mmCIF file of C-alpha atoms and ligand atoms in Angstrom:
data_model
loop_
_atom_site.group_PDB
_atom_site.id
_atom_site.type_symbol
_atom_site.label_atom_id
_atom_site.label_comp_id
_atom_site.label_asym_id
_atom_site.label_seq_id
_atom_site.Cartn_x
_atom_site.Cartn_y
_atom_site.Cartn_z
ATOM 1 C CA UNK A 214 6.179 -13.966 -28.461
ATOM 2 C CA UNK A 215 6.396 -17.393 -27.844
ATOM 3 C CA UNK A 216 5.787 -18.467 -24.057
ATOM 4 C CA UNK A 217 9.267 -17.967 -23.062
ATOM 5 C CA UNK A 218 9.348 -14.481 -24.290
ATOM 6 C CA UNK A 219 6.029 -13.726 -22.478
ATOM 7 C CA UNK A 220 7.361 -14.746 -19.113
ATOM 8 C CA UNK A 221 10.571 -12.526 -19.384
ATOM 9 C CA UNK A 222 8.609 -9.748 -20.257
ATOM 10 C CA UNK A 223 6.326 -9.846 -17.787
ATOM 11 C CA UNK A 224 8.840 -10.379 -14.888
ATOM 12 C CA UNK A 225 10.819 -7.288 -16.483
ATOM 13 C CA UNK A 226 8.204 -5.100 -16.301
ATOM 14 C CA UNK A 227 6.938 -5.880 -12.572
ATOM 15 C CA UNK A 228 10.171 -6.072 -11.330
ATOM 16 C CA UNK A 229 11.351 -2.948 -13.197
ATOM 17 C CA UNK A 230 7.942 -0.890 -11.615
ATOM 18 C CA UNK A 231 8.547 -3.021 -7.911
ATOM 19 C CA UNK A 232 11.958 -0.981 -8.200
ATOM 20 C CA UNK A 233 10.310 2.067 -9.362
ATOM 21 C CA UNK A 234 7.600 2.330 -6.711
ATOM 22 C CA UNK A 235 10.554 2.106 -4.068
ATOM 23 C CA UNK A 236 11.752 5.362 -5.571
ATOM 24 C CA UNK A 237 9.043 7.439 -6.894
ATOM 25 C CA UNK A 238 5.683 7.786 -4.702
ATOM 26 C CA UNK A 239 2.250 7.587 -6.329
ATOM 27 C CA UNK A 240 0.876 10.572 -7.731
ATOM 28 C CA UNK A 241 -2.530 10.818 -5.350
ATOM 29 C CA UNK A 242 0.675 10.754 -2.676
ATOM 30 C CA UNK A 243 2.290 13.437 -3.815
ATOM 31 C CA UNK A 244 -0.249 16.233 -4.363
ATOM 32 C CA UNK A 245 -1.906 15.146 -0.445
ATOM 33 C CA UNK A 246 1.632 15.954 0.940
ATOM 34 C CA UNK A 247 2.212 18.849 -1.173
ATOM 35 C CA UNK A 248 -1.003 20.142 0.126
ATOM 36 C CA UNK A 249 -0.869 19.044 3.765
ATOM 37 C CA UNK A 250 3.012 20.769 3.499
ATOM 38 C CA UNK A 251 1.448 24.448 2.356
ATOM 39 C CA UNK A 252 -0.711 24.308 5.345
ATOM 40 C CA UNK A 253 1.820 24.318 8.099
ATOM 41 C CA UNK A 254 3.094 27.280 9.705
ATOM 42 C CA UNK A 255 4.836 25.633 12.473
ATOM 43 C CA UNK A 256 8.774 25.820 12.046
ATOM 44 C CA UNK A 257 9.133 22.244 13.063
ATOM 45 C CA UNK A 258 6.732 20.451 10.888
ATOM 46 C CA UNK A 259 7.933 22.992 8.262
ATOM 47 C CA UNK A 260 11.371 21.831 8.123
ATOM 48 C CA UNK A 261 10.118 17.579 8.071
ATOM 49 C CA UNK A 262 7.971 18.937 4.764
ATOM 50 C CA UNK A 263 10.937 20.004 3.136
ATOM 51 C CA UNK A 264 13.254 17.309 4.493
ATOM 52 C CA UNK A 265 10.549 14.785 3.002
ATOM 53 C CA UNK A 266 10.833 16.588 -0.228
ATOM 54 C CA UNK A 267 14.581 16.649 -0.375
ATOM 55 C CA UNK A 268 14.492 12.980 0.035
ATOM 56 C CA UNK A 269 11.952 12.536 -2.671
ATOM 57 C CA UNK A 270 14.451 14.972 -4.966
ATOM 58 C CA UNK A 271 17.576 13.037 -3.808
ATOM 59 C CA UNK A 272 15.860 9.528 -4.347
ATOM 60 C CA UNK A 273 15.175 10.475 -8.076
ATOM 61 C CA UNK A 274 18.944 12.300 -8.806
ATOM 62 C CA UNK A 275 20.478 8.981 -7.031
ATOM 63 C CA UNK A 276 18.136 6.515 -8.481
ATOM 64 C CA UNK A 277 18.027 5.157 -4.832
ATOM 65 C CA UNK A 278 14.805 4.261 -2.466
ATOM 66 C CA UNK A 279 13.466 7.054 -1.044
ATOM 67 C CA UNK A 280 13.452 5.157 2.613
ATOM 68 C CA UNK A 281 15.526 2.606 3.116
ATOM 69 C CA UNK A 282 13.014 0.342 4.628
ATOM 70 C CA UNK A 283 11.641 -1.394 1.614
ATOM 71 C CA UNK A 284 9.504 -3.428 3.780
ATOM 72 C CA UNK A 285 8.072 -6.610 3.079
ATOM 73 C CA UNK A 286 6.477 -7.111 -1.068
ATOM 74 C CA UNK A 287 2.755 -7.489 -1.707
ATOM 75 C CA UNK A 288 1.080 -8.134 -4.551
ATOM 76 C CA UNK A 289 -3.010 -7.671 -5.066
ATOM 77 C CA UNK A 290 -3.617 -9.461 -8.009
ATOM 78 C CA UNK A 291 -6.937 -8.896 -10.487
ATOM 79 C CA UNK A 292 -6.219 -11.306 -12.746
ATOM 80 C CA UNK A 293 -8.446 -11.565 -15.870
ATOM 81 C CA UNK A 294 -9.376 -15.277 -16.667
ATOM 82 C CA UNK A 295 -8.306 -15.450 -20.451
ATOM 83 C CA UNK A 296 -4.757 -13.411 -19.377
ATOM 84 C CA UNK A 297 -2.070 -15.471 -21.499
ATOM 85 C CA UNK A 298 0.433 -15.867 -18.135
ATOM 86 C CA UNK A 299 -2.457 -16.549 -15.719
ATOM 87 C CA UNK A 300 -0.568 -19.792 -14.742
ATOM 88 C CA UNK A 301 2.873 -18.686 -14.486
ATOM 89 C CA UNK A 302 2.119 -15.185 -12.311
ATOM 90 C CA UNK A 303 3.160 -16.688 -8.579
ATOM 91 C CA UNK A 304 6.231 -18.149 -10.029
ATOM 92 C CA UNK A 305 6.613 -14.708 -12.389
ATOM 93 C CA UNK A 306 6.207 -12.454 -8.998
ATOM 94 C CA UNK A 307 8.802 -13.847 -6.917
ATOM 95 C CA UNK A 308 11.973 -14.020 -9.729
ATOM 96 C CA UNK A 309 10.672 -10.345 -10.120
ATOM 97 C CA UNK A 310 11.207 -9.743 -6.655
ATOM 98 C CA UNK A 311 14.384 -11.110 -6.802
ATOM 99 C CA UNK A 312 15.289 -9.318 -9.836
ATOM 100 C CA UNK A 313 13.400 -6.158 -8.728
ATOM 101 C CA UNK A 314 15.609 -5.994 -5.056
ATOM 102 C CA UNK A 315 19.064 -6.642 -7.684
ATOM 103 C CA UNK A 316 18.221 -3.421 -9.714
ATOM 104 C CA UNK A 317 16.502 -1.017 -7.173
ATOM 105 C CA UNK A 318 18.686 -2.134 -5.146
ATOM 106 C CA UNK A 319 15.784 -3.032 -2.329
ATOM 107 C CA UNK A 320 16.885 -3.841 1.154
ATOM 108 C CA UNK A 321 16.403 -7.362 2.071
ATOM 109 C CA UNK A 322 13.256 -7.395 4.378
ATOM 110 C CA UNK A 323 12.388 -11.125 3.911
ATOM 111 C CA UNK A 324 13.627 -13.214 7.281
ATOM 112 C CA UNK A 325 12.325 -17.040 7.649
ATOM 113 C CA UNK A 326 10.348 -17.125 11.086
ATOM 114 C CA UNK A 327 11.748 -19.918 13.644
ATOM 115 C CA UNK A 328 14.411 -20.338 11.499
ATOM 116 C CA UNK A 329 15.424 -16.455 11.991
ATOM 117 C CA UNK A 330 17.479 -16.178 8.629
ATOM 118 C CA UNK A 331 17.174 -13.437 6.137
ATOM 119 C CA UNK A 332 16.713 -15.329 2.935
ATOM 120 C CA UNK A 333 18.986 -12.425 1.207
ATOM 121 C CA UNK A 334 16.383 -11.576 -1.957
ATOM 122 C CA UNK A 335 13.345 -10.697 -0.242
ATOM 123 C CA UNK A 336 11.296 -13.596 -1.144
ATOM 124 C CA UNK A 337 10.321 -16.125 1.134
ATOM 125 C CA UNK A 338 7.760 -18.441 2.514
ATOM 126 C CA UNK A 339 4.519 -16.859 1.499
ATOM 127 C CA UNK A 340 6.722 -13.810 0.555
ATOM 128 C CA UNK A 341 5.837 -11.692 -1.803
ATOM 129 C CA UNK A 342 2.511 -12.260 -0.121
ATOM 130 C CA UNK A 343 -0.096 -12.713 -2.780
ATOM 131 C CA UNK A 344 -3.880 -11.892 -3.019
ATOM 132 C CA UNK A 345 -5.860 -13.386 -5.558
ATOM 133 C CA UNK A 346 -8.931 -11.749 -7.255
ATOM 134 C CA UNK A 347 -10.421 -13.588 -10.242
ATOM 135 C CA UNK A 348 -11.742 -11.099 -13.305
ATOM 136 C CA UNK A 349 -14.207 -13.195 -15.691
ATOM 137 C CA UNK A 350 -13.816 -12.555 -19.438
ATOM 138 C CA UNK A 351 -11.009 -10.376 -19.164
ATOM 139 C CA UNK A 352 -7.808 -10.851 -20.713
ATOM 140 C CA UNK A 353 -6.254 -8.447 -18.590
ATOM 141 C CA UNK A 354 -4.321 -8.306 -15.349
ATOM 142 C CA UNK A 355 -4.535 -5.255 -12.893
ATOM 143 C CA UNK A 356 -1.426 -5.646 -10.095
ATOM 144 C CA UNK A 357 -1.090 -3.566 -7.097
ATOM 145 C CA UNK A 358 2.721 -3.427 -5.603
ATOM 146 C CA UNK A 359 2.797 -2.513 -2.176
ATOM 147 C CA UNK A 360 5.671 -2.675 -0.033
ATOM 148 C CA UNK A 361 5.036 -3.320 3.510
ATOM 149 C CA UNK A 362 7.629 -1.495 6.098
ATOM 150 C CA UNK A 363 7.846 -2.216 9.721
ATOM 151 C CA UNK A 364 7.164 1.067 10.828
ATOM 152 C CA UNK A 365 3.879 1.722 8.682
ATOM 153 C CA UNK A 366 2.698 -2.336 9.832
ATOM 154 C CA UNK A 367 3.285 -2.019 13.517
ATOM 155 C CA UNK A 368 0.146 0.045 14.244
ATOM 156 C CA UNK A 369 -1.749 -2.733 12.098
ATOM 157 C CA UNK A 370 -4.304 -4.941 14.289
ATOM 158 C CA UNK A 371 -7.802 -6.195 14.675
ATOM 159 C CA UNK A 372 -10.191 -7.052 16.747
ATOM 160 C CA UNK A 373 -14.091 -8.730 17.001
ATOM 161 C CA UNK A 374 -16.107 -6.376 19.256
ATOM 162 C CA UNK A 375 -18.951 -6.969 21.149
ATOM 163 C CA UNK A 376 -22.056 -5.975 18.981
ATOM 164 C CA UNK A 377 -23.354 -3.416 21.191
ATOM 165 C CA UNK A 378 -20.083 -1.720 20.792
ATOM 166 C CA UNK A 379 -21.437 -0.698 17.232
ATOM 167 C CA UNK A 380 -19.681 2.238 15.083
ATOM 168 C CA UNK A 381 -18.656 4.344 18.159
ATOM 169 C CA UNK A 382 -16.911 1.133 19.400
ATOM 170 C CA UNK A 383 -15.315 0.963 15.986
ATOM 171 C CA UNK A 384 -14.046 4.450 16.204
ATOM 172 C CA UNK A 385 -13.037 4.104 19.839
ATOM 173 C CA UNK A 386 -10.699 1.073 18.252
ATOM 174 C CA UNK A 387 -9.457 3.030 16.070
ATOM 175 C CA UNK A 388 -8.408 6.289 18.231
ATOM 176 C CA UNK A 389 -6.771 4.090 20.669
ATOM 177 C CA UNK A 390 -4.385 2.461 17.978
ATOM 178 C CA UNK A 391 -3.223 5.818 15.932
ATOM 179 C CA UNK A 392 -2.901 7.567 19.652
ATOM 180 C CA UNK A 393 -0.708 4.602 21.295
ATOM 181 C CA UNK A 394 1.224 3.088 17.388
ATOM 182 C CA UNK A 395 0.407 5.834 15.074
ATOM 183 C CA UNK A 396 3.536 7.713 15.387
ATOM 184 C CA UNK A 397 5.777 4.742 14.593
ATOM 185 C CA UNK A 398 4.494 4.629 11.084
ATOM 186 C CA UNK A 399 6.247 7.944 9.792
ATOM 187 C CA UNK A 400 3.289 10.602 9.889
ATOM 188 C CA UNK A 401 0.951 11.451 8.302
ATOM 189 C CA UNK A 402 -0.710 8.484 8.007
ATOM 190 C CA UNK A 403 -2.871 6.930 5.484
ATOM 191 C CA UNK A 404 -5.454 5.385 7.862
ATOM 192 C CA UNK A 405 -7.271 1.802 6.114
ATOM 193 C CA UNK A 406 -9.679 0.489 8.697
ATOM 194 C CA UNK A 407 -11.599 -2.711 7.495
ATOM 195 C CA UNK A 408 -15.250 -3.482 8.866
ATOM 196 C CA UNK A 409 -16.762 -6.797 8.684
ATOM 197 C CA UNK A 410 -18.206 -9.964 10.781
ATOM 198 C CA UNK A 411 -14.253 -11.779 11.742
ATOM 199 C CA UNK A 412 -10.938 -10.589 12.441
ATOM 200 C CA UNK A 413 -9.302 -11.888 9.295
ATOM 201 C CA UNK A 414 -11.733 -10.136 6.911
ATOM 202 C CA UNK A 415 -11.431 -7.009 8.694
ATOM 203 C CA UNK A 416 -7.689 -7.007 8.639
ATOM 204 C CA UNK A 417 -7.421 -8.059 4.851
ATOM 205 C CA UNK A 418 -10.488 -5.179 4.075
ATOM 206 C CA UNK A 419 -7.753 -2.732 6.040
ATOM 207 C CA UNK A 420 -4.922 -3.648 3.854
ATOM 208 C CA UNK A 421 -7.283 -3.379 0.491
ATOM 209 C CA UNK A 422 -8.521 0.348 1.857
ATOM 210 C CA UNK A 423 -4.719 1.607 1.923
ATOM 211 C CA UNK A 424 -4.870 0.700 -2.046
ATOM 212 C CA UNK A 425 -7.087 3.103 -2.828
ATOM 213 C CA UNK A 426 -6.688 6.609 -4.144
ATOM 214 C CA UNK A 427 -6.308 9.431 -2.175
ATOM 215 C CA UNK A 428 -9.253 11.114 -1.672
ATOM 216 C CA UNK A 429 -11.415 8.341 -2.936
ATOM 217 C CA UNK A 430 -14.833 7.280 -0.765
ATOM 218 C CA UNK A 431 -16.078 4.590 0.700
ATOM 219 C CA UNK A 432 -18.993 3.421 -1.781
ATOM 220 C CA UNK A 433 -21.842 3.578 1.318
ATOM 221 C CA UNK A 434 -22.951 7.291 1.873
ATOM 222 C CA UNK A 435 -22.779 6.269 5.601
ATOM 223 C CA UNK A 436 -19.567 4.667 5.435
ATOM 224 C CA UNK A 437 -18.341 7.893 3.401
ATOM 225 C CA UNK A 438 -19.210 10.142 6.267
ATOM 226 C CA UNK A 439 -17.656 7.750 9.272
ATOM 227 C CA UNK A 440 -14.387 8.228 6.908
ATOM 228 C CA UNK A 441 -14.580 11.745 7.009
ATOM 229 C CA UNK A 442 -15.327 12.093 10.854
ATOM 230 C CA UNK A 443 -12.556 9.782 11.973
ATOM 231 C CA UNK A 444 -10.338 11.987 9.689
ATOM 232 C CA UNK A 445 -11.305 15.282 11.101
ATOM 233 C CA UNK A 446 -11.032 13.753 14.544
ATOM 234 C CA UNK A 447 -7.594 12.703 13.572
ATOM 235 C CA UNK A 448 -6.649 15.859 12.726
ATOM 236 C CA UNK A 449 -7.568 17.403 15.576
ATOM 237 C CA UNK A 450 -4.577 15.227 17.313
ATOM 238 C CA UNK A 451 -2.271 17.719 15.525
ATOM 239 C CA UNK A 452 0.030 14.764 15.138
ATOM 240 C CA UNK A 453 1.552 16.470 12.577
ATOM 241 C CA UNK A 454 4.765 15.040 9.993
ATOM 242 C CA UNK A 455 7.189 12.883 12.189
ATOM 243 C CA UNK A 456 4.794 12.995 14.619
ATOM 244 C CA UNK A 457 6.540 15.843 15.830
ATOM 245 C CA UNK A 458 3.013 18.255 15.649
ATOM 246 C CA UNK A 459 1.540 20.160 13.544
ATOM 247 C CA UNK A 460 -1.841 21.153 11.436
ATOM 248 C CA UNK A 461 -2.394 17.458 10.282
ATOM 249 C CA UNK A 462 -2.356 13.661 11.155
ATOM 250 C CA UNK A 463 -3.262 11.858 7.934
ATOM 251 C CA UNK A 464 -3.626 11.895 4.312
ATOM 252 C CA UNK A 465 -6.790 9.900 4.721
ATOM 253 C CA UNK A 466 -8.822 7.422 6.394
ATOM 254 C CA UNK A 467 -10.315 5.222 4.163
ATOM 255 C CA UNK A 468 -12.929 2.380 4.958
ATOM 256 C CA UNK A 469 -13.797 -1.120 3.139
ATOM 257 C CA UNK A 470 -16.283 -3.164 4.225
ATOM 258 C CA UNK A 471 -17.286 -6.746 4.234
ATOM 259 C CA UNK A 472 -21.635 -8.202 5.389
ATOM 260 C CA UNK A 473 -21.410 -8.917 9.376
ATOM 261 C CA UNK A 474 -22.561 -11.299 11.501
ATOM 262 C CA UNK A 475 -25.514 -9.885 13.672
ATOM 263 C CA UNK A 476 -24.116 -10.464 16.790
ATOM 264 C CA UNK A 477 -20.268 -9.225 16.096
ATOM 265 C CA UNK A 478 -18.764 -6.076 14.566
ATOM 266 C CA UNK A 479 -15.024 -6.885 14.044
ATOM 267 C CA UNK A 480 -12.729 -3.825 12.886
ATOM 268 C CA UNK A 481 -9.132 -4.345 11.247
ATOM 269 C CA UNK A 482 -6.400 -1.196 11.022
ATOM 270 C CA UNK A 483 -3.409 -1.183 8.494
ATOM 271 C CA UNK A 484 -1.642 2.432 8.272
ATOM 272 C CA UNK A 485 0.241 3.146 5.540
ATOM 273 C CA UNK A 486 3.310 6.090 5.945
ATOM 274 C CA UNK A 487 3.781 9.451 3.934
ATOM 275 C CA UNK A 488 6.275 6.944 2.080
ATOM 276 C CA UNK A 489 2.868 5.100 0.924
ATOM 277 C CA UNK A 490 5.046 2.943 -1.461
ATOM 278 C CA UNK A 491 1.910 1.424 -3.440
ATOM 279 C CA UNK A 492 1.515 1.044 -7.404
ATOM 280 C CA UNK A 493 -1.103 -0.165 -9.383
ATOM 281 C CA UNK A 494 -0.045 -0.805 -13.004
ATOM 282 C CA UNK A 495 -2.223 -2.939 -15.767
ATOM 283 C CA UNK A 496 -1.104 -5.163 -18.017
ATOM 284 C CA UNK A 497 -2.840 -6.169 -21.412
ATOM 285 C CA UNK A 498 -2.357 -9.542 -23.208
ATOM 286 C CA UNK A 499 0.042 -8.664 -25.341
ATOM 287 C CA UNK A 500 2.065 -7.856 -22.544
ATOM 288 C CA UNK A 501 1.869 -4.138 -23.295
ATOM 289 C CA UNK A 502 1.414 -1.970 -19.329
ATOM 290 C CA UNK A 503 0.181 0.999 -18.408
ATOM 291 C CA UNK A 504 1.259 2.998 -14.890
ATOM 292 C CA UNK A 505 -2.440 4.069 -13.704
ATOM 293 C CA UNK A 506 -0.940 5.114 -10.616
ATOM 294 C CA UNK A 507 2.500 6.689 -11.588
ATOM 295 C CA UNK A 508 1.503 8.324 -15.324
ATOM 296 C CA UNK A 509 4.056 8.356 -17.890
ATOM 297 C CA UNK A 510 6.342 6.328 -15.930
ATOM 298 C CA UNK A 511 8.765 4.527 -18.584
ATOM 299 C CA UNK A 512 9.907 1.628 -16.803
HETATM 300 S S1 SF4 B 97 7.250 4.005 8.336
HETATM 301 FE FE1 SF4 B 97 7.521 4.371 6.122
HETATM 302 S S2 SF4 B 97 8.877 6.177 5.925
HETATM 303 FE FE2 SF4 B 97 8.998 5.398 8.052
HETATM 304 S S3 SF4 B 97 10.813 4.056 8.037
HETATM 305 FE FE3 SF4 B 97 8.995 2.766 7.699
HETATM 306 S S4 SF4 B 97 8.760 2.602 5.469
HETATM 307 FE FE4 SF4 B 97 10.157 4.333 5.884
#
């Protein structure tokens, strides 16, 4: 393939999964809800189970979203050093947005701030936002798609507390947000709360968390058992699916974390929905992918 050849076939196959992850959750999502769904009794949170299902059914016979809120297009990027399109892959991500919100079709999410216009294709300034990690000696390129709603961001914050605040302080933060926002972001939630020594480490750390599997761990013993303690305590909330009650409140609660300063303790909280629309697919240098989060998917 000469360089021409590479480029189309790269955009084709991350716009073609972009499309995809609108429409078919990630497995690690789909055996949590199945599971969290056999555990209800209530007749309420019963019926949002199997309304959440139908939608998942209708979105594959339709070939259509499964919400309509397509949010706003991330890509994590682990690009490998010697990968072939390493200088092409900002300009490569955005036509395959465009080309991505064409064949979905993917509602256009992307508006221009102070100028207040909907740029129509969902890409924009900064849009799809873009996080860079450099891979030495690899030839490879690992890309997570994650697509940003409104509901699932508008519990999203973070804050620097006071360093005698410590972990409880952290978990105070954190209760506050999912009691006061949580139920905006379509229940139950994937919790990602970021720890680290500013606010815009935290908040990034938050976003990262929501990328990882379902029923993953933090790396840290400690941090490990904080994740499964906030979780229970969520779950004692009974927030249930819709927010509308019942047995659970989240899929998860997962934690990243960054070295502090001594004297602050600053905690960041994304949420991700039971729509967690999130992908991770990796891409050789011959341009030949594999689905690691959606296996078998023939895009
Ligand atoms: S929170 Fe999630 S499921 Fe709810 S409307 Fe937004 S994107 Fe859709």
């Amino acid at each position: 393939m000469n360089k021409k050849e590479q480029r189309e076939r790269f955009i084709d196959i991350i716009a073609g999964f972009t499309a995809y992850i609108a429409k078919y959750l990630p497995d690690d999502v789909l055996v949590k809800l199945q599971e969290l769904r056999e555990k209800e009794d209530a007749p309420l949170a019963k019926i949002i189970y199997e309304a959440m299902f139908n939608d998942l059914k209708m979105a594959k016979e339709l070939d259509r979203p499964c919400c309509q809120d397509t949010g706003v297009i991330q890509y994590f990027v682990q690009v490998g050093t010697r990968f072939p399109l390493i200088d092409e892959i900002e300009d490569c991500l955005q036509e395959a947005v465009k080309k991505a919100t064409i064949i979905g079709p993917l509602r256009h999410n992307a508006v221009e701030v102070f100028d207040e216009k909907n740029t129509g294709n969902n890409v924009g300034t900064r849009v799809p936002w873009i996080d860079w990690e450099i891979i030495p000696n690899s030839d490879d390129v690992k890309i997570y798609v994650y697509m940003a709603g409104g509901g699932c961001s508008l519990p999203g914050t973070a804050k620097v507390l006071m360093p005698l605040e410590g972990y409880e302080g952290v978990v105070e933060f954190v209760f506050n947000q999912i009691t006061s926002y949580g139920i905006n972001a379509c229940p139950p939630l994937l919790v990602g709360i970021g720890i680290a020594g500013s606010a815009d480490v935290a908040a990034k750390l938050s976003k990262k968390a929501l990328l990882r599997p379902i029923g993953s761990h933090n790396s840290n013993p400690r941090g490990a058992e904080l994740e499964s303690l906030i979780e229970n305590g969520l779950n004692t909330l009974k927030i249930g699916p819709g927010g509308l009650g019942g047995e659970n409140s989240v899929m998860g609660v997962h934690i990243e974390q960054a070295a502090r300063h001594p004297a602050t303790i600053a905690v960041g909280l994304s949420t991700g929905c039971w729509a967690h629309r999130r992908g991770l697919i990796k891409i050789n240098a011959h341009l030949e992918y594999e689905t690691i989060s959606h296996k078998g998917a023939i895009l």
